[in-house]
């Protein structure tokens, strides 16, 4: 022999890696003693009349004892382990007299304490068939066990596996409980944060509305002065000034008027948002309101080369009565019509329509043959100052109108909604609570 070979090394089973993975999944190595396992080793000693019994789990390089009865060891190297032979074959092993068995005679477990002579081990087989270790009995004197003894040992080994399984399930449950406790805590924390963020946002929003209402006022006064003097200038230069001077004055007036309009809209929105507008409810018929709206945008529509038509079922029209603040509804409807005209094409059309939805709502729709709104931008609609990329289109606007319209309609218990297809057109509609039939008209 050229080098030393341990002729009696326990065999390594073919499923060694899977077996170890299964063993580690139980998370039982190096844990504290547990009564469930100690009870089984005690039972082994009592039932089978032996001084020693233990549960051995065979790790990569050692055997570790989960429970021992009559033995003062915690672990030994795998090399010298009897149980490792059981694991190697996954079969029960009986050694009647180790000192007479050439495989074990020179083992330190035989030649030194605990001076084992007799050994019988039953494999601990997982449901998948991997052998984790053994339940075994031992004695310091030789023995020949009965078949009943071996049968009992195997049955108790099955119970050890059941206990291991329970150990694993308890562990999983504990982990799961801890996870869910952590999740609950996290959720509570997030909720608190959300609440705080909401309160902060509401506070900031109120502050913003108040600021806007205040500043709009401060801006209007000097601006009106600028506009007033520009008008005077316009009349005076008309007589003798050069064309460029006339153009400058026109620019001042145009810019000033735009600015004033923006300020008015801002002031309006700030009022609506801070809840400082008073709504006066009254019964009114919706069709005349649409006629009025169509009339008001006539000039704008002509300038854009757009035809505005009104569709209404005359017989139903009398019943299309709503209960709301008429001037605010007109404001909201006008915003929709103005948009339908502005975001249209030359030669295009706008159609107004009113009808009842189940006698509960009156729906006012404004359809157009305009440029439409690309789907990815549609969710920006109704966001203050959002012009959806039209800010460079040359079409004037502020991105405030729809926000204000929505707030107004909602404050009156209604809804505003739309559908749009890019390059085809849009439909915007307002649903207003329909008024009860007036008994005096029947
Ligand atoms: P403004 O018209 O002053 O920009 P609005 O709040 O009324 O503000 O509208 C916001 C944006 O929604 C507009 O800038 C425009 O891009 C888009 N939009 C509104 N109505 C229509 C419509 N009928 N067709 C296409 N785009 C529209």
Short mmCIF file of C-alpha atoms and ligand atoms in Angstrom, two decimals:
data_model
loop_
_atom_site.label_atom_id
_atom_site.label_comp_id
_atom_site.label_asym_id
_atom_site.label_seq_id
_atom_site.Cartn_x
_atom_site.Cartn_y
_atom_site.Cartn_z
CA UNK A 1 0.00 0.00 0.00
CA UNK A 2 1.40 3.36 -1.00
CA UNK A 3 -0.88 5.41 1.24
CA UNK A 4 -3.13 4.87 4.21
CA UNK A 5 -6.73 4.01 3.33
CA UNK A 6 -9.53 3.73 5.84
CA UNK A 7 -10.86 0.37 4.68
CA UNK A 8 -13.95 0.57 6.90
CA UNK A 9 -15.06 4.12 6.08
CA UNK A 10 -18.84 4.22 5.89
CA UNK A 11 -20.11 4.32 2.30
CA UNK A 12 -21.43 7.60 0.89
CA UNK A 13 -24.98 7.10 -0.45
CA UNK A 14 -25.72 7.86 -4.10
CA UNK A 15 -28.23 10.61 -3.11
CA UNK A 16 -25.80 12.31 -0.69
CA UNK A 17 -26.38 15.90 -1.88
CA UNK A 18 -30.18 15.65 -2.02
CA UNK A 19 -30.11 13.85 1.34
CA UNK A 20 -28.10 16.68 2.92
CA UNK A 21 -30.38 19.29 1.36
CA UNK A 22 -33.38 17.48 2.86
CA UNK A 23 -31.65 17.30 6.25
CA UNK A 24 -30.81 21.02 6.24
CA UNK A 25 -34.38 21.88 5.26
CA UNK A 26 -35.52 20.57 8.67
CA UNK A 27 -33.31 23.17 10.42
CA UNK A 28 -32.80 20.76 13.27
CA UNK A 29 -29.00 20.39 13.46
CA UNK A 30 -27.51 22.01 16.59
CA UNK A 31 -30.89 22.85 18.08
CA UNK A 32 -31.70 22.42 21.77
CA UNK A 33 -32.97 19.06 23.07
CA UNK A 34 -36.72 18.58 22.69
CA UNK A 35 -38.99 16.50 24.85
CA UNK A 36 -40.72 14.93 21.83
CA UNK A 37 -37.46 13.24 20.76
CA UNK A 38 -36.21 12.51 24.30
CA UNK A 39 -39.45 10.69 24.99
CA UNK A 40 -38.81 8.36 22.06
CA UNK A 41 -35.23 7.48 23.08
CA UNK A 42 -36.42 6.91 26.67
CA UNK A 43 -39.20 4.66 25.35
CA UNK A 44 -36.62 2.70 23.31
CA UNK A 45 -34.59 1.96 26.44
CA UNK A 46 -37.66 0.98 28.47
CA UNK A 47 -39.47 -1.06 25.82
CA UNK A 48 -36.44 -2.81 24.38
CA UNK A 49 -34.51 -3.22 27.64
CA UNK A 50 -31.26 -1.57 26.53
CA UNK A 51 -29.13 1.01 28.38
CA UNK A 52 -28.50 3.27 25.36
CA UNK A 53 -30.69 4.77 22.63
CA UNK A 54 -30.16 7.83 20.45
CA UNK A 55 -31.34 9.77 17.44
CA UNK A 56 -28.36 10.43 15.16
CA UNK A 57 -28.48 12.78 12.18
CA UNK A 58 -25.68 12.27 9.69
CA UNK A 59 -24.20 15.56 8.48
CA UNK A 60 -21.51 15.84 5.76
CA UNK A 61 -18.62 15.20 8.17
CA UNK A 62 -20.21 14.26 11.49
CA UNK A 63 -23.10 12.57 13.15
CA UNK A 64 -25.01 14.83 15.53
CA UNK A 65 -27.35 13.54 18.22
CA UNK A 66 -30.73 15.17 18.48
CA UNK A 67 -31.57 13.05 21.50
CA UNK A 68 -29.63 10.59 23.62
CA UNK A 69 -30.59 8.28 26.44
CA UNK A 70 -27.76 6.70 28.40
CA UNK A 71 -25.04 8.30 26.28
CA UNK A 72 -22.96 11.41 27.08
CA UNK A 73 -22.05 12.38 23.53
CA UNK A 74 -23.29 15.24 21.33
CA UNK A 75 -21.59 14.34 18.08
CA UNK A 76 -18.79 12.23 16.59
CA UNK A 77 -16.93 12.28 13.28
CA UNK A 78 -18.85 10.59 10.46
CA UNK A 79 -15.77 8.39 9.87
CA UNK A 80 -16.28 6.35 13.03
CA UNK A 81 -20.09 6.43 13.05
CA UNK A 82 -22.09 3.18 12.95
CA UNK A 83 -25.14 5.13 11.86
CA UNK A 84 -23.32 6.38 8.76
CA UNK A 85 -23.36 2.74 7.57
CA UNK A 86 -27.16 2.71 7.90
CA UNK A 87 -27.31 5.96 5.92
CA UNK A 88 -25.01 4.45 3.28
CA UNK A 89 -27.38 1.57 2.61
CA UNK A 90 -30.70 3.05 3.84
CA UNK A 91 -31.25 -0.38 5.46
CA UNK A 92 -31.43 -1.35 9.16
CA UNK A 93 -28.11 -2.53 10.60
CA UNK A 94 -27.56 -4.99 13.46
CA UNK A 95 -24.11 -5.54 15.01
CA UNK A 96 -24.40 -8.21 17.69
CA UNK A 97 -20.80 -7.87 18.87
CA UNK A 98 -18.77 -5.00 17.45
CA UNK A 99 -15.50 -6.30 18.92
CA UNK A 100 -15.92 -9.43 16.81
CA UNK A 101 -16.80 -7.51 13.65
CA UNK A 102 -13.73 -6.56 11.58
CA UNK A 103 -15.50 -3.42 10.34
CA UNK A 104 -15.96 -1.99 13.83
CA UNK A 105 -13.56 -3.80 16.16
CA UNK A 106 -10.97 -0.99 16.16
CA UNK A 107 -13.54 1.85 16.28
CA UNK A 108 -12.91 4.29 19.18
CA UNK A 109 -16.57 3.85 20.13
CA UNK A 110 -15.73 0.22 20.87
CA UNK A 111 -12.17 0.45 22.17
CA UNK A 112 -12.82 3.53 24.36
CA UNK A 113 -15.87 4.99 26.11
CA UNK A 114 -18.71 4.32 25.59
CA UNK A 115 -17.32 0.78 24.86
CA UNK A 116 -20.16 -0.25 22.60
CA UNK A 117 -20.59 -3.93 21.71
CA UNK A 118 -24.15 -4.26 20.53
CA UNK A 119 -25.75 -1.86 18.01
CA UNK A 120 -29.05 -1.86 16.12
CA UNK A 121 -30.04 1.13 13.96
CA UNK A 122 -33.16 1.83 11.92
CA UNK A 123 -32.99 4.43 9.10
CA UNK A 124 -34.89 7.72 9.40
CA UNK A 125 -36.39 7.88 5.93
CA UNK A 126 -38.04 11.07 4.65
CA UNK A 127 -41.27 10.80 2.61
CA UNK A 128 -39.05 11.26 -0.48
CA UNK A 129 -36.88 8.31 0.58
CA UNK A 130 -33.72 10.14 1.74
CA UNK A 131 -32.05 8.76 4.84
CA UNK A 132 -31.32 11.51 7.37
CA UNK A 133 -29.81 9.33 10.11
CA UNK A 134 -30.97 6.67 12.52
CA UNK A 135 -32.86 5.82 15.61
CA UNK A 136 -30.61 3.28 17.30
CA UNK A 137 -30.16 1.26 20.42
CA UNK A 138 -26.85 0.06 21.87
CA UNK A 139 -25.41 -1.91 24.76
CA UNK A 140 -22.01 -2.45 26.32
CA UNK A 141 -22.60 -6.23 26.16
CA UNK A 142 -23.18 -8.32 23.03
CA UNK A 143 -26.79 -9.11 22.12
CA UNK A 144 -28.88 -10.85 19.53
CA UNK A 145 -32.08 -8.83 19.08
CA UNK A 146 -35.41 -10.48 18.34
CA UNK A 147 -37.32 -9.63 15.18
CA UNK A 148 -39.90 -7.94 17.44
CA UNK A 149 -37.21 -5.60 18.77
CA UNK A 150 -36.18 -4.59 15.25
CA UNK A 151 -39.80 -4.07 14.24
CA UNK A 152 -40.47 -1.81 17.26
CA UNK A 153 -37.29 0.13 16.52
CA UNK A 154 -38.39 0.76 12.93
CA UNK A 155 -41.83 1.88 14.01
CA UNK A 156 -40.34 4.32 16.50
CA UNK A 157 -37.95 5.54 13.78
CA UNK A 158 -41.00 6.42 11.69
CA UNK A 159 -42.32 8.45 14.63
CA UNK A 160 -39.00 10.29 14.84
CA UNK A 161 -39.42 11.30 11.18
CA UNK A 162 -42.98 12.45 11.93
CA UNK A 163 -41.63 14.59 14.76
CA UNK A 164 -38.99 16.06 12.47
CA UNK A 165 -41.72 16.88 9.97
CA UNK A 166 -43.72 18.62 12.71
CA UNK A 167 -40.63 20.46 13.82
CA UNK A 168 -40.27 21.78 10.27
CA UNK A 169 -43.94 22.78 10.01
CA UNK A 170 -43.82 24.58 13.36
CA UNK A 171 -40.80 26.47 12.16
CA UNK A 172 -42.54 27.45 8.90
CA UNK A 173 -45.60 28.57 10.82
CA UNK A 174 -43.49 30.67 13.14
CA UNK A 175 -41.70 32.27 10.20
CA UNK A 176 -45.02 32.90 8.48
CA UNK A 177 -46.47 34.47 11.61
CA UNK A 178 -43.44 36.69 12.01
CA UNK A 179 -43.64 37.68 8.36
CA UNK A 180 -47.30 38.59 8.64
CA UNK A 181 -46.66 40.52 11.86
CA UNK A 182 -43.93 42.45 10.11
CA UNK A 183 -46.23 43.08 7.15
CA UNK A 184 -49.00 44.32 9.45
CA UNK A 185 -46.61 46.70 11.18
CA UNK A 186 -45.31 47.92 7.83
CA UNK A 187 -48.85 48.47 6.60
CA UNK A 188 -49.75 50.45 9.69
CA UNK A 189 -46.65 52.57 9.23
CA UNK A 190 -47.45 53.22 5.56
CA UNK A 191 -51.02 54.10 6.44
CA UNK A 192 -49.84 56.63 8.99
CA UNK A 193 -47.45 58.09 6.43
CA UNK A 194 -50.20 58.25 3.84
CA UNK A 195 -52.53 60.00 6.24
CA UNK A 196 -49.87 62.53 7.07
CA UNK A 197 -49.04 63.08 3.40
CA UNK A 198 -52.73 63.57 2.64
CA UNK A 199 -53.11 66.12 5.41
CA UNK A 200 -50.02 67.92 4.23
CA UNK A 201 -51.29 67.93 0.64
CA UNK A 202 -54.67 69.27 1.75
CA UNK A 203 -52.96 71.99 3.78
CA UNK A 204 -50.66 72.90 0.89
CA UNK A 205 -53.61 72.96 -1.47
CA UNK A 206 -55.56 75.31 0.76
CA UNK A 207 -52.54 77.55 1.13
CA UNK A 208 -52.06 77.57 -2.65
CA UNK A 209 -55.70 78.47 -3.32
CA UNK A 210 -55.58 81.28 -0.78
CA UNK A 211 -52.33 82.55 -2.21
CA UNK A 212 -53.73 82.51 -5.76
CA UNK A 213 -56.88 84.29 -4.72
CA UNK A 214 -54.79 86.94 -3.02
CA UNK A 215 -52.20 87.44 -5.71
CA UNK A 216 -54.74 87.47 -8.54
CA UNK A 217 -56.29 90.51 -6.95
CA UNK A 218 -52.96 92.27 -6.60
CA UNK A 219 -52.12 91.57 -10.23
CA UNK A 220 -55.36 92.80 -11.66
CA UNK A 221 -55.20 96.34 -10.36
CA UNK A 222 -51.91 97.36 -12.04
CA UNK A 223 -52.76 95.38 -15.14
CA UNK A 224 -56.02 97.25 -15.57
CA UNK A 225 -54.04 100.47 -15.35
CA UNK A 226 -51.64 99.23 -18.06
CA UNK A 227 -54.57 98.28 -20.29
CA UNK A 228 -56.37 101.55 -19.68
CA UNK A 229 -53.33 103.66 -20.61
CA UNK A 230 -52.61 101.45 -23.62
CA UNK A 231 -56.13 102.12 -24.85
CA UNK A 232 -55.64 105.84 -24.48
CA UNK A 233 -52.35 105.53 -26.31
CA UNK A 234 -54.05 103.53 -29.06
CA UNK A 235 -56.47 106.37 -29.75
CA UNK A 236 -53.78 109.01 -29.64
CA UNK A 237 -51.26 107.30 -31.90
CA UNK A 238 -53.95 106.29 -34.37
CA UNK A 239 -53.78 109.83 -35.73
CA UNK A 240 -50.13 110.51 -36.37
CA UNK A 241 -47.95 107.60 -35.37
CA UNK A 242 -45.92 105.21 -37.54
CA UNK A 243 -47.28 101.73 -38.28
CA UNK A 244 -44.68 100.12 -35.99
CA UNK A 245 -45.85 102.25 -33.09
CA UNK A 246 -49.44 101.19 -33.76
CA UNK A 247 -48.29 97.56 -33.80
CA UNK A 248 -46.46 97.96 -30.48
CA UNK A 249 -49.55 99.35 -28.84
CA UNK A 250 -51.62 96.51 -30.28
CA UNK A 251 -49.13 94.02 -28.83
CA UNK A 252 -49.37 95.66 -25.42
CA UNK A 253 -53.15 95.46 -25.52
CA UNK A 254 -53.21 91.87 -26.74
CA UNK A 255 -50.69 90.69 -24.15
CA UNK A 256 -52.45 92.59 -21.42
CA UNK A 257 -55.85 91.15 -22.28
CA UNK A 258 -54.45 87.61 -22.35
CA UNK A 259 -52.88 88.18 -18.99
CA UNK A 260 -56.13 89.51 -17.58
CA UNK A 261 -57.98 86.48 -18.86
CA UNK A 262 -55.44 84.16 -17.25
CA UNK A 263 -55.73 86.00 -13.96
CA UNK A 264 -59.52 85.81 -14.11
CA UNK A 265 -59.39 82.08 -14.69
CA UNK A 266 -56.88 81.61 -11.88
CA UNK A 267 -59.01 83.65 -9.55
CA UNK A 268 -62.07 81.64 -10.55
CA UNK A 269 -60.36 78.32 -9.98
CA UNK A 270 -58.91 79.43 -6.67
CA UNK A 271 -62.39 80.47 -5.56
CA UNK A 272 -63.90 77.16 -6.59
CA UNK A 273 -61.10 75.16 -4.97
CA UNK A 274 -61.22 76.98 -1.70
CA UNK A 275 -64.97 76.38 -1.64
CA UNK A 276 -65.66 80.10 -1.62
CA UNK A 277 -68.25 80.20 -4.37
CA UNK A 278 -71.92 80.19 -3.65
CA UNK A 279 -74.09 77.98 -5.77
CA UNK A 280 -77.71 78.94 -6.19
CA UNK A 281 -79.94 76.07 -7.20
CA UNK A 282 -82.78 76.70 -9.58
CA UNK A 283 -84.90 74.69 -12.00
CA UNK A 284 -84.20 75.40 -15.63
CA UNK A 285 -84.51 73.81 -19.02
CA UNK A 286 -81.24 72.69 -20.55
CA UNK A 287 -81.94 73.22 -24.27
CA UNK A 288 -82.20 77.03 -24.10
CA UNK A 289 -78.93 77.02 -22.18
CA UNK A 290 -77.27 75.11 -25.04
CA UNK A 291 -78.73 77.57 -27.54
CA UNK A 292 -77.25 80.39 -25.52
CA UNK A 293 -73.88 78.64 -25.42
CA UNK A 294 -73.90 78.08 -29.19
CA UNK A 295 -74.74 81.75 -29.68
CA UNK A 296 -71.91 82.89 -27.42
CA UNK A 297 -69.25 80.98 -29.39
CA UNK A 298 -70.55 82.00 -32.81
CA UNK A 299 -67.79 84.54 -33.36
CA UNK A 300 -65.05 82.16 -32.27
CA UNK A 301 -66.50 79.34 -34.39
CA UNK A 302 -66.62 81.58 -37.46
CA UNK A 303 -63.00 82.61 -36.91
CA UNK A 304 -61.98 78.94 -36.79
CA UNK A 305 -64.20 77.92 -39.73
CA UNK A 306 -66.15 75.48 -37.55
CA UNK A 307 -69.92 74.87 -37.67
CA UNK A 308 -71.76 74.47 -34.36
CA UNK A 309 -75.10 72.64 -34.42
CA UNK A 310 -77.58 71.75 -31.72
CA UNK A 311 -79.48 68.51 -31.66
CA UNK A 312 -82.44 68.00 -29.39
CA UNK A 313 -85.58 65.99 -29.43
CA UNK A 314 -88.19 68.76 -29.25
CA UNK A 315 -90.82 66.67 -27.50
CA UNK A 316 -88.37 65.57 -24.84
CA UNK A 317 -86.84 69.00 -24.54
CA UNK A 318 -89.48 70.36 -22.21
CA UNK A 319 -88.71 67.60 -19.75
CA UNK A 320 -84.96 68.13 -19.87
CA UNK A 321 -85.11 70.18 -16.75
CA UNK A 322 -82.33 70.23 -14.21
CA UNK A 323 -81.88 71.65 -10.77
CA UNK A 324 -78.51 73.43 -10.54
CA UNK A 325 -76.73 76.77 -10.66
CA UNK A 326 -77.53 77.93 -14.18
CA UNK A 327 -74.66 80.35 -14.69
CA UNK A 328 -72.12 77.78 -13.45
CA UNK A 329 -73.53 75.11 -15.76
CA UNK A 330 -73.31 77.60 -18.60
CA UNK A 331 -69.69 78.30 -17.65
CA UNK A 332 -68.82 74.59 -17.73
CA UNK A 333 -70.71 73.94 -20.99
CA UNK A 334 -69.12 77.00 -22.59
CA UNK A 335 -65.70 75.67 -21.69
CA UNK A 336 -66.47 72.39 -23.47
CA UNK A 337 -67.83 74.13 -26.56
CA UNK A 338 -64.91 76.55 -26.70
CA UNK A 339 -62.44 73.65 -26.51
CA UNK A 340 -64.36 71.73 -29.19
CA UNK A 341 -64.03 74.76 -31.47
CA UNK A 342 -60.42 75.61 -30.59
CA UNK A 343 -59.06 72.07 -30.92
CA UNK A 344 -60.83 71.49 -34.21
CA UNK A 345 -59.83 71.82 -37.87
CA UNK A 346 -60.94 74.25 -40.54
CA UNK A 347 -64.29 73.08 -41.99
CA UNK A 348 -64.91 70.89 -38.94
CA UNK A 349 -68.07 70.60 -36.87
CA UNK A 350 -69.20 70.70 -33.26
CA UNK A 351 -72.45 69.11 -32.20
CA UNK A 352 -74.31 69.80 -28.98
CA UNK A 353 -76.85 67.34 -27.69
CA UNK A 354 -79.04 66.94 -24.61
CA UNK A 355 -80.89 63.84 -23.53
CA UNK A 356 -82.15 62.11 -20.44
CA UNK A 357 -80.36 59.12 -18.95
CA UNK A 358 -83.05 57.00 -17.36
CA UNK A 359 -84.88 60.06 -16.03
CA UNK A 360 -82.11 60.45 -13.46
CA UNK A 361 -79.51 62.46 -15.29
CA UNK A 362 -79.59 64.99 -18.07
CA UNK A 363 -76.58 64.42 -20.27
CA UNK A 364 -75.16 67.33 -22.24
CA UNK A 365 -72.68 66.11 -24.86
CA UNK A 366 -70.31 68.18 -26.94
CA UNK A 367 -68.88 66.21 -29.87
CA UNK A 368 -66.27 67.53 -32.25
CA UNK A 369 -64.45 66.51 -35.40
CA UNK A 370 -61.22 67.89 -33.99
CA UNK A 371 -57.65 66.80 -33.39
CA UNK A 372 -58.52 64.53 -30.47
CA UNK A 373 -56.33 63.65 -27.52
CA UNK A 374 -53.63 60.95 -27.80
CA UNK A 375 -54.37 58.04 -25.44
CA UNK A 376 -51.13 58.34 -23.41
CA UNK A 377 -51.97 61.97 -22.55
CA UNK A 378 -55.60 61.38 -21.67
CA UNK A 379 -54.91 60.78 -18.00
CA UNK A 380 -53.35 64.26 -17.72
CA UNK A 381 -56.72 65.78 -18.55
CA UNK A 382 -58.34 67.58 -15.61
CA UNK A 383 -54.91 68.32 -14.11
CA UNK A 384 -54.44 72.05 -13.47
CA UNK A 385 -52.27 73.82 -16.07
CA UNK A 386 -51.91 70.66 -18.13
CA UNK A 387 -52.26 71.52 -21.81
CA UNK A 388 -51.34 68.06 -23.04
CA UNK A 389 -48.59 69.26 -25.31
CA UNK A 390 -50.73 71.93 -27.00
CA UNK A 391 -48.76 74.76 -25.40
CA UNK A 392 -46.73 75.22 -28.62
CA UNK A 393 -49.67 74.67 -30.99
CA UNK A 394 -50.52 78.37 -31.31
CA UNK A 395 -53.95 77.67 -29.81
CA UNK A 396 -54.37 79.92 -26.82
CA UNK A 397 -55.25 78.43 -23.47
CA UNK A 398 -54.25 78.03 -19.86
CA UNK A 399 -55.08 74.45 -18.96
CA UNK A 400 -57.45 75.65 -16.26
CA UNK A 401 -60.86 75.53 -17.92
CA UNK A 402 -61.54 71.81 -17.60
CA UNK A 403 -60.34 71.65 -14.01
CA UNK A 404 -62.68 74.44 -13.06
CA UNK A 405 -65.55 72.90 -15.05
CA UNK A 406 -65.09 69.56 -13.32
CA UNK A 407 -64.97 71.07 -9.83
CA UNK A 408 -68.13 73.08 -10.52
CA UNK A 409 -70.06 70.16 -11.97
CA UNK A 410 -69.02 67.90 -9.11
CA UNK A 411 -70.04 70.47 -6.53
CA UNK A 412 -73.49 70.37 -8.09
CA UNK A 413 -73.63 66.59 -7.76
CA UNK A 414 -72.86 65.96 -11.41
CA UNK A 415 -70.09 64.31 -13.38
CA UNK A 416 -67.95 65.21 -16.32
CA UNK A 417 -66.38 62.65 -18.63
CA UNK A 418 -64.98 62.22 -22.13
CA UNK A 419 -63.82 59.91 -24.84
CA UNK A 420 -61.42 60.88 -27.55
CA UNK A 421 -59.55 59.50 -30.53
CA UNK A 422 -56.50 61.23 -31.90
CA UNK A 423 -57.11 62.70 -35.35
CA UNK A 424 -60.82 61.79 -35.28
CA UNK A 425 -62.41 63.89 -32.55
CA UNK A 426 -63.65 63.97 -28.98
CA UNK A 427 -66.87 63.83 -27.03
CA UNK A 428 -67.08 65.53 -23.66
CA UNK A 429 -70.24 65.18 -21.63
CA UNK A 430 -71.70 66.50 -18.40
CA UNK A 431 -74.30 64.61 -16.41
CA UNK A 432 -76.49 66.85 -14.25
CA UNK A 433 -79.13 65.52 -11.85
CA UNK A 434 -82.48 65.71 -13.64
CA UNK A 435 -85.15 67.73 -11.80
CA UNK A 436 -88.34 66.07 -10.62
CA UNK A 437 -91.25 66.60 -12.98
CA UNK A 438 -92.94 69.89 -12.05
CA UNK A 439 -96.44 68.98 -10.89
CA UNK A 440 -97.87 72.34 -11.99
CA UNK A 441 -97.07 71.44 -15.63
CA UNK A 442 -99.27 68.35 -15.66
P1 LIG B 1 -57.06 75.15 -22.28
O1 LIG B 1 -58.00 74.91 -23.41
O2 LIG B 1 -57.12 76.53 -21.74
O3 LIG B 1 -55.67 74.69 -22.57
P2 LIG B 1 -58.58 73.20 -20.77
O4 LIG B 1 -58.47 72.83 -19.33
O5 LIG B 1 -59.91 73.64 -21.25
O6 LIG B 1 -57.47 74.28 -21.00
O7 LIG B 1 -58.10 71.95 -21.61
C1 LIG B 1 -56.89 71.30 -21.28
C2 LIG B 1 -56.26 70.63 -22.48
O8 LIG B 1 -57.09 69.55 -22.90
C3 LIG B 1 -56.13 71.49 -23.69
O9 LIG B 1 -54.95 72.24 -23.66
C4 LIG B 1 -56.15 70.49 -24.82
O10 LIG B 1 -54.85 69.96 -25.04
C5 LIG B 1 -57.03 69.39 -24.31
N1 LIG B 1 -58.41 69.43 -24.82
C6 LIG B 1 -59.50 69.90 -24.17
N2 LIG B 1 -60.62 69.75 -24.92
C7 LIG B 1 -60.23 69.19 -26.09
C8 LIG B 1 -60.92 68.79 -27.30
N3 LIG B 1 -62.25 68.96 -27.46
N4 LIG B 1 -60.17 68.23 -28.29
C9 LIG B 1 -58.84 68.07 -28.13
N5 LIG B 1 -58.15 68.44 -27.04
C10 LIG B 1 -58.81 68.99 -26.03
#
